[in-house]
Structures are given as C-alpha cells and as structure tokens.
Amino acid sequence: MTGPADGDATSEPNTQRSGRGVSRRRAITLAGVGVAGVAGVAGGAGALLAGGNEASATGSAAGSVPFLGEHQAGITTPAQDRLHFVAFDVVTKDRDRLVAMLQEWTAAAARMTAGKDAGVIGAVGGMPEAPPDDTGEALGLPPSQLTITVGFGTTLFRDAQGRDRFGIAARRPAALADLPHFAGDALKPELSGGDICVQACANDPQVAVHAIRNLARIGMGVVSVRWSQLGFGRTSSTSRDQATPRNLFGFKDGTANLKAEDAGLLRDQLWVQPGDGPDWMTGGSYLVTRKIRMLIETWDRSPLAEQEMIVGRTKGSGAPLGRRDEFDEPDFAAKGDDGEPLIADTAHVRLAHPDTNGGARLLRRGYNFVDGSDGLGRLDAGLFFIAYQRDPRRQFVPIQTRLARNDAMNEYLRHVSSGLFACPPGLRDAADWWGRTLFS
C-alpha cells in the first residue's frame, strides 16, 4: 500500500511509465505512508484528469479519458476495443479494511487512467528488497483511453444467510433486486454474481489487463477474484462518431443503442435520478452482465435468408427487413407477398425494440469473446453482454423476459453467466473515492 501524504502524485516526474526510478530515501518514505495518503493521491491525480459532467475520451486512441465527473467513465465513454471485466468476492468482515481498499483502488485507478504506474514508487523505482507497487507490464504504454468503472453487487449488502455484512443493508436500492430466472438460462454459479465488479476498457489489451491485475494485487486479503472475462471487438457503439460494429454472427449489433449524444434519453433511461431510491445512487447507473455463448458452428450452417429472418435485419447493410438503410426505423406492420410480416413476430429486432417494451431502452457496451474451444471441436465463443440502465426492473428484466420466451435466436444462444451491479455516480473532486456515497 502506498500513497503520498502531501501532494500531487502525478506531478512526480519519476513515477511515469518511463521506468525511471525514485530514490531509496523517497521510496522508504512513500512506503511508510500507507492508506492515510490515498485521498491525496486520488485528488492529485484527479486534478489533472477532471472532466466535465460526463467523461469523454480525448485525442487519439492512445490518449486518456477524464477520471472525474458527474458520472463514472466507461459508461457513455466511446466504447474502446478491449475489455477486462472482473467480479470480486469480499473476503474480509472488516468494514474499515474494505473502505481503505476502495480508497486505494481509487488512487491507483486515477494514476493508471492517466498512463502512470499504479503506485507512486512504480514498477522499477523501489527498493530491490521490496515488491514493486506496480506490476510493470504497461511500462512504456500510453493510457490507451483506459477507463475503470466500479459497481456493487447485491451480496455486498447481505450475505446468503441474510446478514448485514457491512452495515449497509438498509441502503440497498430496490432497483438492485435479484434478477429472475429467465427461460433457457444455463447459468454457472461460479461465473455469476459477485460483491464488487470492475470493468476496465482500453484500446490496448495489455493496459486493461494491467489495470485489473493491479487492483487485484492491491485488494489481496480484502477481495478475491470470483470470475473474470476478457473481451475484444466492441459489439455496440456508444457515440454517433462510432460505426456500428458486428458481432460473431456477422451482423451489425446495437444499431438502436443509446448514444452519448442523446442527453434526454440518457436522463430518462440511463442515469438514476433524485427520488429514484437512496441518494447515494443518484447520478449512477445499474449494470447487467450476461455471458452469452453463441453456437456459431450451428449458425454458420444456416442459410443467409434464415439468419436475416431471425435477426430481422439484412446482414450486409444492417437495414431492417423491408428498409434500405441501417438507421431506418423498422416497419413492424409491413407484410410480404405471402401476407406474413416482413419482420417475423419472433425476430430479434422486433422483440428487443423499444416499441415492443413500453419504450424501455438500454445503453449496451458489450464485447465479443473467444475462450478457446470446448473440447468437442467447437469454439467457446460469444457475446459478453454489458448494459447500463436507470432501473433493471423496468428495462432489462421485461426485455429479456420477452426475448427468452420468444426470440428465434435462442436456438443459437446459451446464457451461462449473469451479474447485476449498482454503479455509483462519478467522483466529484480530489477527495472523493469509490463508494464514498454508500459507506459515508
């Protein structure tokens, strides 16, 4: 545990990822500071990283994203190309240790999102006799638009026996209600849930992995990794400046996704508003994750026309069936020469559309994954679904209920992992830390 007691860590020239070291005297001093200096670290770093109301990426794909703001970065931030997502179990019963770790995480995240080592001493600047406070694999790499987003799971509030673990049970939002079982779910408990989640997104996979690895290192003895997931190739765009990507079925995905430019829709559909529940979540958002295995070998043997009928869009342009362009609104009343709907009642685009779900929408920022093969000659591949929303009870749950019961695509999908997390608002200033609004 490291952190300066007296200043702006980011102004320390010897802590950059250049690999230059600090003096032995400086290293000893910093190593002795401990958690007490964490808020100062976060503040110093944050002073250089403060953004506007919503974090936005700066410059090139190698640049940095503001760390401070009204909302956490990594939600409306233009989706980066790589993901490392992890869910932790909290293994301590000591509330003070948990709070101290969250403060340390905040300080380390502020530094790493600025392209610096996780700790003040750095990967190579400390005493030879002591472990470094950074693991070193990101030395020489730019920030790569790294964002780190944190959320709290239902089990952080009460354990399986219903006990209030850290004196916060009464502050659990009603919207953080356990997700129901959906038709066809094949969830693996060891890949689901978690007390705390961390989503690290970056345009360099090593930068994202470095972030998670160092947070896990810092949290040793307080948290342990429950499950994690690597992702590549974003499957949604979160800004109108981004082209719509394709998923592993080869179709454009997330055409109707909420975008950072949709201020009114973000207020109504994404951000928790005053009066929605406990004040500590105002400005935050609820995160649902689903690991969805795609049976791509079976899909690949399906005729193109059948694939397009299942999705409800053309594979080439992404236009709704019967329309010309990707962003044309689907005409669900249109019928073909046979008198049947051009977009089938069981088509994915119809069942997921806001018009079918009382106007409910999601901000999706999922990623493709390939976790090797399954031992039967098939790729273990699919979509790591990530969706943020104002209230899962009114958004994800009804949408997924309808999809799980009726979507023709279900023949090619298996939901194997599920998670629900409350992501608090962004960090307001130099002294703020993840979880302050919940634990204070």
mmCIF file of N, CA, C and O in Angstrom, residues 8 66 115 229 262 286 289 345 360 376 409:
data_model
loop_
_atom_site.group_PDB
_atom_site.id
_atom_site.type_symbol
_atom_site.label_atom_id
_atom_site.label_comp_id
_atom_site.label_asym_id
_atom_site.label_seq_id
_atom_site.Cartn_x
_atom_site.Cartn_y
_atom_site.Cartn_z
ATOM 1 N N ASP A 8 0.750 16.069 -4.902
ATOM 2 C CA ASP A 8 0.238 15.660 -6.192
ATOM 3 C C ASP A 8 1.109 14.560 -6.761
ATOM 4 O O ASP A 8 2.197 14.794 -7.263
ATOM 5 N N PRO A 66 -10.943 11.552 -19.045
ATOM 6 C CA PRO A 66 -11.059 12.173 -17.719
ATOM 7 C C PRO A 66 -11.555 11.185 -16.669
ATOM 8 O O PRO A 66 -12.482 10.403 -16.922
ATOM 9 N N GLY A 115 -2.147 7.014 -17.457
ATOM 10 C CA GLY A 115 -0.981 6.425 -18.105
ATOM 11 C C GLY A 115 0.208 6.255 -17.184
ATOM 12 O O GLY A 115 1.341 6.128 -17.653
ATOM 13 N N GLN A 229 -13.559 -11.920 -17.231
ATOM 14 C CA GLN A 229 -13.812 -12.122 -18.650
ATOM 15 C C GLN A 229 -13.012 -11.125 -19.477
ATOM 16 O O GLN A 229 -13.031 -9.928 -19.208
ATOM 17 N N ASP A 262 -27.383 11.522 -26.787
ATOM 18 C CA ASP A 262 -28.822 11.517 -26.526
ATOM 19 C C ASP A 262 -29.098 11.981 -25.092
ATOM 20 O O ASP A 262 -29.536 11.191 -24.235
ATOM 21 N N TYR A 286 -27.324 1.246 -13.222
ATOM 22 C CA TYR A 286 -27.313 -0.179 -12.901
ATOM 23 C C TYR A 286 -26.769 -0.971 -14.086
ATOM 24 O O TYR A 286 -27.153 -0.746 -15.230
ATOM 25 N N THR A 289 -24.713 -7.764 -16.591
ATOM 26 C CA THR A 289 -23.806 -8.506 -17.467
ATOM 27 C C THR A 289 -24.393 -9.880 -17.742
ATOM 28 O O THR A 289 -25.025 -10.485 -16.860
ATOM 29 N N ASP A 345 -42.663 -12.228 -36.084
ATOM 30 C CA ASP A 345 -43.024 -11.959 -34.681
ATOM 31 C C ASP A 345 -41.937 -12.424 -33.719
ATOM 32 O O ASP A 345 -41.859 -11.941 -32.590
ATOM 33 N N ALA A 360 -38.808 1.046 -23.174
ATOM 34 C CA ALA A 360 -37.591 0.754 -22.416
ATOM 35 C C ALA A 360 -36.394 0.593 -23.347
ATOM 36 O O ALA A 360 -36.468 -0.073 -24.386
ATOM 37 N N LEU A 376 -14.899 -30.301 -27.729
ATOM 38 C CA LEU A 376 -15.713 -31.064 -28.678
ATOM 39 C C LEU A 376 -15.548 -30.514 -30.084
ATOM 40 O O LEU A 376 -16.402 -30.730 -30.951
ATOM 41 N N MET A 409 -33.706 -16.507 -32.098
ATOM 42 C CA MET A 409 -32.249 -16.624 -31.979
ATOM 43 C C MET A 409 -31.842 -17.534 -30.823
ATOM 44 O O MET A 409 -30.691 -17.991 -30.747
#
